[in-house]
mmCIF file of C-alpha atoms in Angstrom:
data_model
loop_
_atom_site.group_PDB
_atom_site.id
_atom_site.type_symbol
_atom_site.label_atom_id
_atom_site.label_comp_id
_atom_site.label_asym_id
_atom_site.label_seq_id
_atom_site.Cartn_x
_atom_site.Cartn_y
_atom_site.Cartn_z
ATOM 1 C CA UNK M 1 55.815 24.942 152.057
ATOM 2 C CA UNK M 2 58.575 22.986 150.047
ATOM 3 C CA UNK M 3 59.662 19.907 151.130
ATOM 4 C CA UNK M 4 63.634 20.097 151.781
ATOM 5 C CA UNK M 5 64.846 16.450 150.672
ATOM 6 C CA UNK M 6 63.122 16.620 147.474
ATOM 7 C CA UNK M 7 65.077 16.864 144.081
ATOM 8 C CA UNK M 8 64.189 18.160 140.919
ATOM 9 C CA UNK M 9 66.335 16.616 138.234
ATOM 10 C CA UNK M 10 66.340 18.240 134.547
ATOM 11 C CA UNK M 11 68.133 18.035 131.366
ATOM 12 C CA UNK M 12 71.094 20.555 130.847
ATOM 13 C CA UNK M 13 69.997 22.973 128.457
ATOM 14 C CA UNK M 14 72.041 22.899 125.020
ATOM 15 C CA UNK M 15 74.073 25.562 124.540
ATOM 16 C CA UNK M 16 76.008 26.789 121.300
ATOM 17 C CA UNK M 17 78.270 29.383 120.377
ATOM 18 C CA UNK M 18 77.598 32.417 117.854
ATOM 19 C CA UNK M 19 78.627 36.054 116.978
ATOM 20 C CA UNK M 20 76.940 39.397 118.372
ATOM 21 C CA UNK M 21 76.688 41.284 115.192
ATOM 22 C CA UNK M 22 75.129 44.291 117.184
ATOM 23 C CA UNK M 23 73.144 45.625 119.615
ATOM 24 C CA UNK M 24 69.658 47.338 118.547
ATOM 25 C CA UNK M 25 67.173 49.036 120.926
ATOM 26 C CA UNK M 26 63.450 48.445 121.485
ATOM 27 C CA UNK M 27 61.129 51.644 122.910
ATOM 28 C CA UNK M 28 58.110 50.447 124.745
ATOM 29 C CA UNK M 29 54.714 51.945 125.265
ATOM 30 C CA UNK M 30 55.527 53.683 128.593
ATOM 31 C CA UNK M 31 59.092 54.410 127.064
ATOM 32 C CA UNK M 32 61.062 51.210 128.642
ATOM 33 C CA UNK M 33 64.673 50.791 126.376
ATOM 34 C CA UNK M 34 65.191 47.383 125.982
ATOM 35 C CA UNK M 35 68.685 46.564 124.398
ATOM 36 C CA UNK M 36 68.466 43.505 122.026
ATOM 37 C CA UNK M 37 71.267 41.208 120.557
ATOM 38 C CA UNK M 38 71.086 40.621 116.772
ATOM 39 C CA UNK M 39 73.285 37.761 116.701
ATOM 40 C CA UNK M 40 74.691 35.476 113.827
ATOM 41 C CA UNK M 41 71.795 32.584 113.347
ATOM 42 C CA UNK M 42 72.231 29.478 115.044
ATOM 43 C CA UNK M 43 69.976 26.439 115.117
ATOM 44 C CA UNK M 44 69.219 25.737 119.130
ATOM 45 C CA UNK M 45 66.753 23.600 120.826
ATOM 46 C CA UNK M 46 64.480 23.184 117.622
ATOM 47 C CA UNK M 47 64.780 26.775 115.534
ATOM 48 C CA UNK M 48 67.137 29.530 114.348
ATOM 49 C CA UNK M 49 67.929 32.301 116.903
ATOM 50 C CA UNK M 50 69.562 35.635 115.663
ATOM 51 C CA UNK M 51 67.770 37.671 118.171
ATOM 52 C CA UNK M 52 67.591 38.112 122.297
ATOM 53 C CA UNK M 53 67.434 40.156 124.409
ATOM 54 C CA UNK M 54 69.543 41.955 126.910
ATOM 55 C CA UNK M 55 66.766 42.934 129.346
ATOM 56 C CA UNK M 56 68.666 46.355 130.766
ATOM 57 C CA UNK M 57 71.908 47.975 131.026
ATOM 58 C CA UNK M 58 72.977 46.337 133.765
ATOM 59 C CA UNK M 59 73.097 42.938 131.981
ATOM 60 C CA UNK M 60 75.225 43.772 129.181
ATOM 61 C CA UNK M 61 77.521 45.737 132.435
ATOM 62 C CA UNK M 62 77.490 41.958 133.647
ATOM 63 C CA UNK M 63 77.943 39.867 130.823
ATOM 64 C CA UNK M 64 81.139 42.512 129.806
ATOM 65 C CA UNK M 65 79.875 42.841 126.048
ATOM 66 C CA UNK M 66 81.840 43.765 123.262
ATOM 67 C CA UNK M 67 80.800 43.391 119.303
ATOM 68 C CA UNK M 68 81.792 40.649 117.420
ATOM 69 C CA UNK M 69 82.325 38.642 120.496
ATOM 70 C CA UNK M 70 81.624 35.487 120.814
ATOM 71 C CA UNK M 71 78.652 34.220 123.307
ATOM 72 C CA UNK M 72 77.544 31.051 124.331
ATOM 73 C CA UNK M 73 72.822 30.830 124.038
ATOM 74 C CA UNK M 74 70.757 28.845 125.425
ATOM 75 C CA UNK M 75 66.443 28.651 125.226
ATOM 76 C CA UNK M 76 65.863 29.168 128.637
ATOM 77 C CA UNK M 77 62.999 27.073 129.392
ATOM 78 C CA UNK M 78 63.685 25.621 125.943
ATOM 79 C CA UNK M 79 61.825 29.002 124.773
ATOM 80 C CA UNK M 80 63.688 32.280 125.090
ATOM 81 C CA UNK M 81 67.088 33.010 124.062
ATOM 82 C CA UNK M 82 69.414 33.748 126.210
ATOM 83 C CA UNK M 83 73.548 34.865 126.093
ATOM 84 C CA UNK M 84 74.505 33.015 129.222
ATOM 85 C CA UNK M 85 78.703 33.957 129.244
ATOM 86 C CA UNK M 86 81.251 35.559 126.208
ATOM 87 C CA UNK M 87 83.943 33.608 125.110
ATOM 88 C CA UNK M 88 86.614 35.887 125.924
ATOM 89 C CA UNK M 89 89.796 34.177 125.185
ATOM 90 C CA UNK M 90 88.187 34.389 121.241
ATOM 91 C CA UNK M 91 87.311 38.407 122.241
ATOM 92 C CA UNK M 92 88.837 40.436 119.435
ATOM 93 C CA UNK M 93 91.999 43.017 120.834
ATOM 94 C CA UNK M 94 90.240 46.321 118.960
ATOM 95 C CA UNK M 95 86.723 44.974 119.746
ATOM 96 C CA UNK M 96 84.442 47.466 121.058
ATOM 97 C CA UNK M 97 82.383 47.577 124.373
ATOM 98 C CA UNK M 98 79.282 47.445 124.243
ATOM 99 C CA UNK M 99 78.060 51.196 125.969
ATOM 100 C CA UNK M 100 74.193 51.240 126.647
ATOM 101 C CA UNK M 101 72.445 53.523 124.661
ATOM 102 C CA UNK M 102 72.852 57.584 125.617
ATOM 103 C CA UNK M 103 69.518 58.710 124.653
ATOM 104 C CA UNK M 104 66.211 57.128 123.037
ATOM 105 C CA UNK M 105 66.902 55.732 119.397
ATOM 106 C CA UNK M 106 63.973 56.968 118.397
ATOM 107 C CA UNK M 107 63.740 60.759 119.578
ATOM 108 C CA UNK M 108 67.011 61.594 120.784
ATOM 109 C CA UNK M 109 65.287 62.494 124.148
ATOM 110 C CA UNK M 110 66.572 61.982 127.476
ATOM 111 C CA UNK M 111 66.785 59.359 129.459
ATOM 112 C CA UNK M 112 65.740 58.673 133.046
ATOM 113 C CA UNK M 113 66.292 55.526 135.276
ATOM 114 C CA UNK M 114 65.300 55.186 139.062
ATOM 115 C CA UNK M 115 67.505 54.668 141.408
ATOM 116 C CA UNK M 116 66.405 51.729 142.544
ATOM 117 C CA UNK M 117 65.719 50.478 138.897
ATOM 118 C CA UNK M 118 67.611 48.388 136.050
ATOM 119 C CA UNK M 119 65.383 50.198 133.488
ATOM 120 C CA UNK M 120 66.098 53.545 131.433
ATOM 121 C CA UNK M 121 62.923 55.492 130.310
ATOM 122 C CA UNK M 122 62.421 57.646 127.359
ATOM 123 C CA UNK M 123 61.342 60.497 128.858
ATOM 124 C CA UNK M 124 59.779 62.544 126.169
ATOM 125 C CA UNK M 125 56.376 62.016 125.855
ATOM 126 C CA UNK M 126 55.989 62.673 122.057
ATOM 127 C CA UNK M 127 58.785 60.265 121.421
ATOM 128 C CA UNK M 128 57.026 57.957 118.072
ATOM 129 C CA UNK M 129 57.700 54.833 119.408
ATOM 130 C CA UNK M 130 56.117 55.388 122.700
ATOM 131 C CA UNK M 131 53.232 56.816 120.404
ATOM 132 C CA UNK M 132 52.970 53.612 118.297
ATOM 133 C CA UNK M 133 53.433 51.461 120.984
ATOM 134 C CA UNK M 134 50.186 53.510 122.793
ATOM 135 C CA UNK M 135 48.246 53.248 120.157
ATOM 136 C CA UNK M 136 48.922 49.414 119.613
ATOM 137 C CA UNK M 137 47.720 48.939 123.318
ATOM 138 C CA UNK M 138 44.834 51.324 123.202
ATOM 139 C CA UNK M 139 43.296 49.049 120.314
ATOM 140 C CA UNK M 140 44.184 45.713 121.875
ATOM 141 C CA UNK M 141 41.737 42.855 122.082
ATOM 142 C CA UNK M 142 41.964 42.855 126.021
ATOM 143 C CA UNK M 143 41.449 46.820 126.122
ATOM 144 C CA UNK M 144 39.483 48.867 123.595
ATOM 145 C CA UNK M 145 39.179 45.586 121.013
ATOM 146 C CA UNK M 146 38.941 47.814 117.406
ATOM 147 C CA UNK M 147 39.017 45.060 115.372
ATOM 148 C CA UNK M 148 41.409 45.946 112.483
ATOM 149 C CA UNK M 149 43.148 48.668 113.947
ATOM 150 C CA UNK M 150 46.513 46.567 114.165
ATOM 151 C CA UNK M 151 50.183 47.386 114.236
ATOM 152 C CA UNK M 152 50.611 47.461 110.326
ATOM 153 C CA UNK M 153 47.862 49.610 109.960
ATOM 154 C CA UNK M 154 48.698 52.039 113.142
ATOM 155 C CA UNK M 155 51.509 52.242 111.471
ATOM 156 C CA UNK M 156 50.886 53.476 107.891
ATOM 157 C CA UNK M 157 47.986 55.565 109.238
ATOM 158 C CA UNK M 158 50.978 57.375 111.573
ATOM 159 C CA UNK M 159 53.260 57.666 108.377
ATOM 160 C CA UNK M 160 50.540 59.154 106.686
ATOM 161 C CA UNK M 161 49.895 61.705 109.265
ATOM 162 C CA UNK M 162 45.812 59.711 109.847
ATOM 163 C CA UNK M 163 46.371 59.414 113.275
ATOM 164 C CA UNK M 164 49.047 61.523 116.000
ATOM 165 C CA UNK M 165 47.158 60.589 119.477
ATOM 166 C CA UNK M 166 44.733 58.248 120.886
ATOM 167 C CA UNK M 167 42.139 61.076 120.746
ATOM 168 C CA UNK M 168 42.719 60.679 116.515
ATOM 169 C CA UNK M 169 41.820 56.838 116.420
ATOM 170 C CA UNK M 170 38.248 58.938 116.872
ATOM 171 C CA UNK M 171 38.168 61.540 114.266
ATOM 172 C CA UNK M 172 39.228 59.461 111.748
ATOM 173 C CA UNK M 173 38.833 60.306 107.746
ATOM 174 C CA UNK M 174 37.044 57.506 106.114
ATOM 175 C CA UNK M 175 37.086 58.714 102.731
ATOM 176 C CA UNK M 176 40.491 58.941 102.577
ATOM 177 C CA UNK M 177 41.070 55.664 104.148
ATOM 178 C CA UNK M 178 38.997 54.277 101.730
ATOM 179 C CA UNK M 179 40.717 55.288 98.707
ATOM 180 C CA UNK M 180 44.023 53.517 99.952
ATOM 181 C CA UNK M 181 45.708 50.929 98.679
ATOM 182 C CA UNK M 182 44.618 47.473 99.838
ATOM 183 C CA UNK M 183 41.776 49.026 101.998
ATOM 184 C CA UNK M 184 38.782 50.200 99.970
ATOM 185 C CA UNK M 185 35.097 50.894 101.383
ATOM 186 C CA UNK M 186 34.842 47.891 102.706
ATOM 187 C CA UNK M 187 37.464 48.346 105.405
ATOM 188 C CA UNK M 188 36.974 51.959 105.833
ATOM 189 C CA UNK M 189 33.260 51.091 107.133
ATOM 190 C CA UNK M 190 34.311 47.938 109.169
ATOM 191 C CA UNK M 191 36.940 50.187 110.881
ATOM 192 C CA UNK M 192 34.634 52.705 111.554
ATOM 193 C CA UNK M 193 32.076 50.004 112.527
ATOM 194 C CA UNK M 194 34.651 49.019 115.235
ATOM 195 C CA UNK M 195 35.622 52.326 116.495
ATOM 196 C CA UNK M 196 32.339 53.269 116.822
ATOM 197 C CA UNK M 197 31.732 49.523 119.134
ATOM 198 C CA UNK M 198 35.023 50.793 121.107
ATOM 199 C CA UNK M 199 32.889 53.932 122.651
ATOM 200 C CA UNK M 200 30.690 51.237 124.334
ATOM 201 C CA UNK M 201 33.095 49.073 126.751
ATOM 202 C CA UNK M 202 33.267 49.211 130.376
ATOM 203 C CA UNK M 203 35.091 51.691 132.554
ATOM 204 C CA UNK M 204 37.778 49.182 133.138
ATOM 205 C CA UNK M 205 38.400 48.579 129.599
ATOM 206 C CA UNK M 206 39.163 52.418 129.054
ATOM 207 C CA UNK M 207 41.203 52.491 132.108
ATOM 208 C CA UNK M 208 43.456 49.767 131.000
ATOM 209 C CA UNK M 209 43.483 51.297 127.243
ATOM 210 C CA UNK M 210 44.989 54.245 128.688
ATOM 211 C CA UNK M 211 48.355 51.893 129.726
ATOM 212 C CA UNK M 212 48.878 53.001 133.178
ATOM 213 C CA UNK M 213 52.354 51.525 134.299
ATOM 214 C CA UNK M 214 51.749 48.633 136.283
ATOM 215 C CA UNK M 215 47.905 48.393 136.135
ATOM 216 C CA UNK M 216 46.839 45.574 134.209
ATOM 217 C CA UNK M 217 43.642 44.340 132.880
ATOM 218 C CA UNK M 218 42.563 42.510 136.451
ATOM 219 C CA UNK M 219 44.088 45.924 138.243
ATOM 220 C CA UNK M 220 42.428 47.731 135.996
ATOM 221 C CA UNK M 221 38.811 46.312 136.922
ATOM 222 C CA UNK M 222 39.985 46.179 140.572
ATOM 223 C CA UNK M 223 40.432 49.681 140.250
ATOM 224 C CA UNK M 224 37.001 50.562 138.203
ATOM 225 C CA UNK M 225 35.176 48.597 140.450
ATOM 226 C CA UNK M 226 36.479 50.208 143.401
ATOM 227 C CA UNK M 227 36.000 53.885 142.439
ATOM 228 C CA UNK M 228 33.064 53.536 140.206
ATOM 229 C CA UNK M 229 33.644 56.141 137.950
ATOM 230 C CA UNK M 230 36.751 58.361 136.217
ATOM 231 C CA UNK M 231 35.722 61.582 139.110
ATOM 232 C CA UNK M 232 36.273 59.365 141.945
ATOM 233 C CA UNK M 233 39.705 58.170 140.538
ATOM 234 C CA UNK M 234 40.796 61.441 139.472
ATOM 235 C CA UNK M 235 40.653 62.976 142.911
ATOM 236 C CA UNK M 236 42.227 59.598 145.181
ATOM 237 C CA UNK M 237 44.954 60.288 147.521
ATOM 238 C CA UNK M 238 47.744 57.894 147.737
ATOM 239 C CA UNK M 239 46.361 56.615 151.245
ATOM 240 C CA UNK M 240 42.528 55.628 149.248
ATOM 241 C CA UNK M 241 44.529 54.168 146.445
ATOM 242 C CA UNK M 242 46.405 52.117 148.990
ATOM 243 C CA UNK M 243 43.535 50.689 150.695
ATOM 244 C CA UNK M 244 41.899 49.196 147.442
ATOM 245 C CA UNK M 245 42.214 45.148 147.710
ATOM 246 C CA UNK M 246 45.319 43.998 146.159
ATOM 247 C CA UNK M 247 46.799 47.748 145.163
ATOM 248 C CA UNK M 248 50.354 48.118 146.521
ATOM 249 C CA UNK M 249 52.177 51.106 146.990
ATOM 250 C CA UNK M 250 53.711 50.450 143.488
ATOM 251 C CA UNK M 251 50.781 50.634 141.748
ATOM 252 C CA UNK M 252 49.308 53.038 144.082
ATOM 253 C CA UNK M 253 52.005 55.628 143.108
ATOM 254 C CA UNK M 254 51.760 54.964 139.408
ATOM 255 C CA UNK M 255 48.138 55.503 139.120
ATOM 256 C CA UNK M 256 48.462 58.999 141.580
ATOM 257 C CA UNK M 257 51.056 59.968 139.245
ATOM 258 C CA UNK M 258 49.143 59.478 136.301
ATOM 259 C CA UNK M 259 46.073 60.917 137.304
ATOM 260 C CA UNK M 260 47.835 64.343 138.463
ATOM 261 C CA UNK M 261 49.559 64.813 135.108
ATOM 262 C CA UNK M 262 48.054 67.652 133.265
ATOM 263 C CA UNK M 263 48.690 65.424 129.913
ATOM 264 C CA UNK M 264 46.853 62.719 130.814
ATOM 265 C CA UNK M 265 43.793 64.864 132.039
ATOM 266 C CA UNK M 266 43.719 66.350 128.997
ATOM 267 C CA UNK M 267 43.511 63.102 127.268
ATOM 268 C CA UNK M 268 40.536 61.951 129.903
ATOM 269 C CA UNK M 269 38.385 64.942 128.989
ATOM 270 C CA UNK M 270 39.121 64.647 125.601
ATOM 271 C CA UNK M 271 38.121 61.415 125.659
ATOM 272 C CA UNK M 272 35.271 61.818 128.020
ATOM 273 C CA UNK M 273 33.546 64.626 125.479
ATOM 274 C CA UNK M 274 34.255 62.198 122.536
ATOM 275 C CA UNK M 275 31.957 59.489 124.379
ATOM 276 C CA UNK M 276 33.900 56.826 125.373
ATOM 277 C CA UNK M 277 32.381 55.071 129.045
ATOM 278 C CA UNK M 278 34.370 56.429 132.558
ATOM 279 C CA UNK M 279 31.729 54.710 134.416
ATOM 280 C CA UNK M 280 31.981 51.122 135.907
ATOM 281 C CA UNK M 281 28.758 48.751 135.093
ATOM 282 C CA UNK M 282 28.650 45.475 137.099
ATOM 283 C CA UNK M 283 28.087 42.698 134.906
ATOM 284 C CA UNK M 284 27.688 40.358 137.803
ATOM 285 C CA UNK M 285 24.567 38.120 137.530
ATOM 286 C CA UNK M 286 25.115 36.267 140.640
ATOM 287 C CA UNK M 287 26.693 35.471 143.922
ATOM 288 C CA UNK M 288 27.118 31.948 143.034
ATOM 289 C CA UNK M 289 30.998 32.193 143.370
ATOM 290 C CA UNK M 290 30.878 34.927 146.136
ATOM 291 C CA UNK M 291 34.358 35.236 148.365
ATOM 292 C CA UNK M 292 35.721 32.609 146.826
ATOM 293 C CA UNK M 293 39.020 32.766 144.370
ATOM 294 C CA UNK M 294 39.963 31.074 141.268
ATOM 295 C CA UNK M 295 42.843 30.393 138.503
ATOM 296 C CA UNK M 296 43.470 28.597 135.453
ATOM 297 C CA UNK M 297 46.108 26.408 134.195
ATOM 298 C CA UNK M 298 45.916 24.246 131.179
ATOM 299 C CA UNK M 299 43.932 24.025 128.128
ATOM 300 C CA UNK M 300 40.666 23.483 128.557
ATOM 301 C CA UNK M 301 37.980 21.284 126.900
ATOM 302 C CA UNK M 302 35.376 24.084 125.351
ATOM 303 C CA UNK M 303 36.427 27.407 126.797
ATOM 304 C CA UNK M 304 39.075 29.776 126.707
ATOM 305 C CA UNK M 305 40.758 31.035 129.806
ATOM 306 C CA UNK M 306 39.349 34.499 129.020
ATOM 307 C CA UNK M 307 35.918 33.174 128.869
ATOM 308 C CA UNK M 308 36.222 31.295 132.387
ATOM 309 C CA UNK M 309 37.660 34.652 133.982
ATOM 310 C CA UNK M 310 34.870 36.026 132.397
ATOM 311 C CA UNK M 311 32.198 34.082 134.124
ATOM 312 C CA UNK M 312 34.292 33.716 137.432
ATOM 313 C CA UNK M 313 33.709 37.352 137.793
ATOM 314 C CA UNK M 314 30.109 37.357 136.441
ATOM 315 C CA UNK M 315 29.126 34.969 139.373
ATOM 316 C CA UNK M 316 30.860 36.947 142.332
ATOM 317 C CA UNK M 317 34.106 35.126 142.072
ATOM 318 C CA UNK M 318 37.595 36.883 142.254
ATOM 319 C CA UNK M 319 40.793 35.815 140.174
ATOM 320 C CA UNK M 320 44.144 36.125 141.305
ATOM 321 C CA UNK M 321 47.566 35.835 139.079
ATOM 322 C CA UNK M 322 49.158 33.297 141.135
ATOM 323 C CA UNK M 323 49.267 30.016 143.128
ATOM 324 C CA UNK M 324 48.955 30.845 147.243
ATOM 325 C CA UNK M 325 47.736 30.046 150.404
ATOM 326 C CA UNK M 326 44.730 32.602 148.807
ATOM 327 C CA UNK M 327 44.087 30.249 146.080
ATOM 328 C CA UNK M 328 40.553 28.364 146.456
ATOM 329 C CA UNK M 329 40.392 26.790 143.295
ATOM 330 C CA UNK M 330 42.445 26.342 140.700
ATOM 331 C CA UNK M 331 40.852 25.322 137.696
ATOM 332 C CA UNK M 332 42.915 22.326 135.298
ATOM 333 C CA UNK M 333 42.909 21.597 131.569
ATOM 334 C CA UNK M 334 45.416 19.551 129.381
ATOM 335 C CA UNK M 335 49.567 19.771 129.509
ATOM 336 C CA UNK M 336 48.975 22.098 132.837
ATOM 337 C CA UNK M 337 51.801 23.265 133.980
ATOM 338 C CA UNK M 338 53.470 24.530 137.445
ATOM 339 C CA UNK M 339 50.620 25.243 138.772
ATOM 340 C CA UNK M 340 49.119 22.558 139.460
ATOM 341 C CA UNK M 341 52.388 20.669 141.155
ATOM 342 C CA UNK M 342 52.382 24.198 143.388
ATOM 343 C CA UNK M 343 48.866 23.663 144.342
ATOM 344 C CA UNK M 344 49.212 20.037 145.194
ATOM 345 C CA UNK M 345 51.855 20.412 147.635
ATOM 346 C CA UNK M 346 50.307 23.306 149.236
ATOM 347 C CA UNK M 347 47.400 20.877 149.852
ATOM 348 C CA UNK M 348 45.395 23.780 150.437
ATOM 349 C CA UNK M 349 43.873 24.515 147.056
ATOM 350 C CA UNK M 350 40.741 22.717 145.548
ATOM 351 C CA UNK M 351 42.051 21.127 142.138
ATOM 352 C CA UNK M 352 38.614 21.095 139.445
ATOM 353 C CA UNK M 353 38.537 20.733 136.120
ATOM 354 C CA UNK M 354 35.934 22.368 133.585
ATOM 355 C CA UNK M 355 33.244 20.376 134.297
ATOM 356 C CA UNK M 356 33.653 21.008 138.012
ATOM 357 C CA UNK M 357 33.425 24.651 137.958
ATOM 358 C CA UNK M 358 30.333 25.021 135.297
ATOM 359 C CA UNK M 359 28.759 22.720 138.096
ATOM 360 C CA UNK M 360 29.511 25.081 140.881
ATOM 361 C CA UNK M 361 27.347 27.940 138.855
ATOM 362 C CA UNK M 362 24.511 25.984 138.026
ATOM 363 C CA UNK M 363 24.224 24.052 141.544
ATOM 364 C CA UNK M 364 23.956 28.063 143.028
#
């Protein structure tokens, strides 16, 4: 696929020295620990860094962390921070290594990691970060879309004791959101406005909302599509999970799991009787783009990538996440990026622009 005498030449990254002041923990909606370096600021590659992350234990085993050392960042990609190597001949005698974290910093709760994983789970299930972090997803544009319903808000509403659970976000008090500060009437009735909107998306929506590990918002449609309905899904083996197009045993395993846990069932019923859609609805208005499959790189001229996915899938057409020898088209807009130098020496994949593709709907 690659060409062996070619060269790629780039610019060494910069790199500068600074201070790890500590290390802090982040808890993720399915209860991921990420370990995060709060570092002394530095200026790098066009901004102050004082934060980056350590991705998992087994990178701060690697990189031999102790506080107050010394490390040497860099933006990888000339974006993301990154400790590349400690100074150790500057390492303090009494400084302290750096031990990943025993149990959640949220909850105190236990910890699990796989065996063949670099992550460590929170496993308790009530844990308020993993809550938050639900909730967050649950309202996000690309799942349930309650306008409003943001982190600041998810957040006061859970110190106030508004909302505990997903099932909450529905049985709402309005009055008393109304009579808090900075909110009023006005916001209490555009936030029930939205809810209310929520209980009408499609069956995929919901089933992302829920934040199954590893099913995303194209899984997640995959999946609704496939099944039809919440029953259907409820009652797959592993083996019927596996044959759906472009499920892996990953994914296959996740969803099983998720399905079979008495929690989440509760949460589906509970859901269910509150009104919210566990059946799939086709909005496909056409074959125009039938067996064919599409991505987008680039800015484009008038719409969003979100709306060409959008219409892609409301003409027949399928979209995949990457650049491969089952890549038919890959759509192009402004500063595209390595995509398009993939597709072009795979020599395989149609290269259209905007213009090109609204043509290929209205020619069928």
């Amino acid at each position: 696929k690659s060409p062996k005498w070619a060269i790629a030449y780039k610019f060494k990254p910069e790199v500068k020295e600074t201070k790890l002041l500590d290390v802090q923990y982040q808890v993720g909606r399915t209860g991921a620990i990420t370990p995060v370096a709060s570092l002394e600021p530095v200026y790098i590659s066009g901004s102050t860094v004082s934060r980056c992350t350590l991705h998992n234990e087994e990178e701060i085993k690697r990189l031999d962390l102790h506080l107050g050392d010394t490390v040497k960042v860099i933006k990888s990609g000339e974006i993301i921070p990154k400790i590349i190597e400690v100074v150790t001949k500057l390492r303090q005698p009494d400084s302290i290594p750096i031990s990943f974290a025993p149990f959640c910093p949220v909850c105190n709760g236990e910890l699990y990691r796989g065996e063949d994983s670099p992550i460590s789970y929170c496993t308790n299930t009530n844990c308020p970060a993993q809550i938050q972090r639900q909730l967050e997803h649950f309202c996000s544009r690309d799942a349930m879309d309650i306008n409003g319903l943001g982190e600041s808000l998810i957040s006061r509403f859970i110190e106030l004791g508004l909302i505990k659970c997903i099932q909450d976000i529905f049985a709402l008090d309005y009055q008393s959101i109304a009579e808090l500060d900075r909110l009023g009437a006005k916001s209490a009735q555009n936030l029930k406005a939205a809810v209310e909107e929520s209980k009408t998306k499609n069956f995929d929506k919901v089933l992302f909302a829920l934040g199954i590990r590893y099913v995303g918002d194209k899984t997640a449609r995959t999946l609704a599509s496939f099944f039809g309905n919440i029953d259907a899904l409820l009652t797959a083996d592993i083996e019927t999970l596996k044959s759906v197009p472009d499920i892996g045993d990953i994914v296959a395993n996740s969803v099983f799991s998720y399905m079979n846990n008495d929690n989440n069932k509760i949460l589906i019923e509970d859901l269910r009787r509150i009104g919210l859609n566990f059946t799939f609805t086709s909005d496909q208005v056409s074959n125009a783009l039938s067996s064919r499959t599409f991505l987008v790189t680039g800015t484009l001229p008038s719409l969003g990538r979100k709306e060409i996915e959008a219409l892609v899938l409301k003409h027949g057409g399928k979209i995949v996440s990457s650049v491969s020898k089952n890549l038919d088209y890959l759509i192009v807009g402004d500063n595209a990026g390595s995509k398009l130098s993939k597709a072009q020496k795979l020599g395989s994949v149609n290269i259209i622009n905007e213009a090109d593709f609204i043509g290929m709907i209205e020619d069928n």
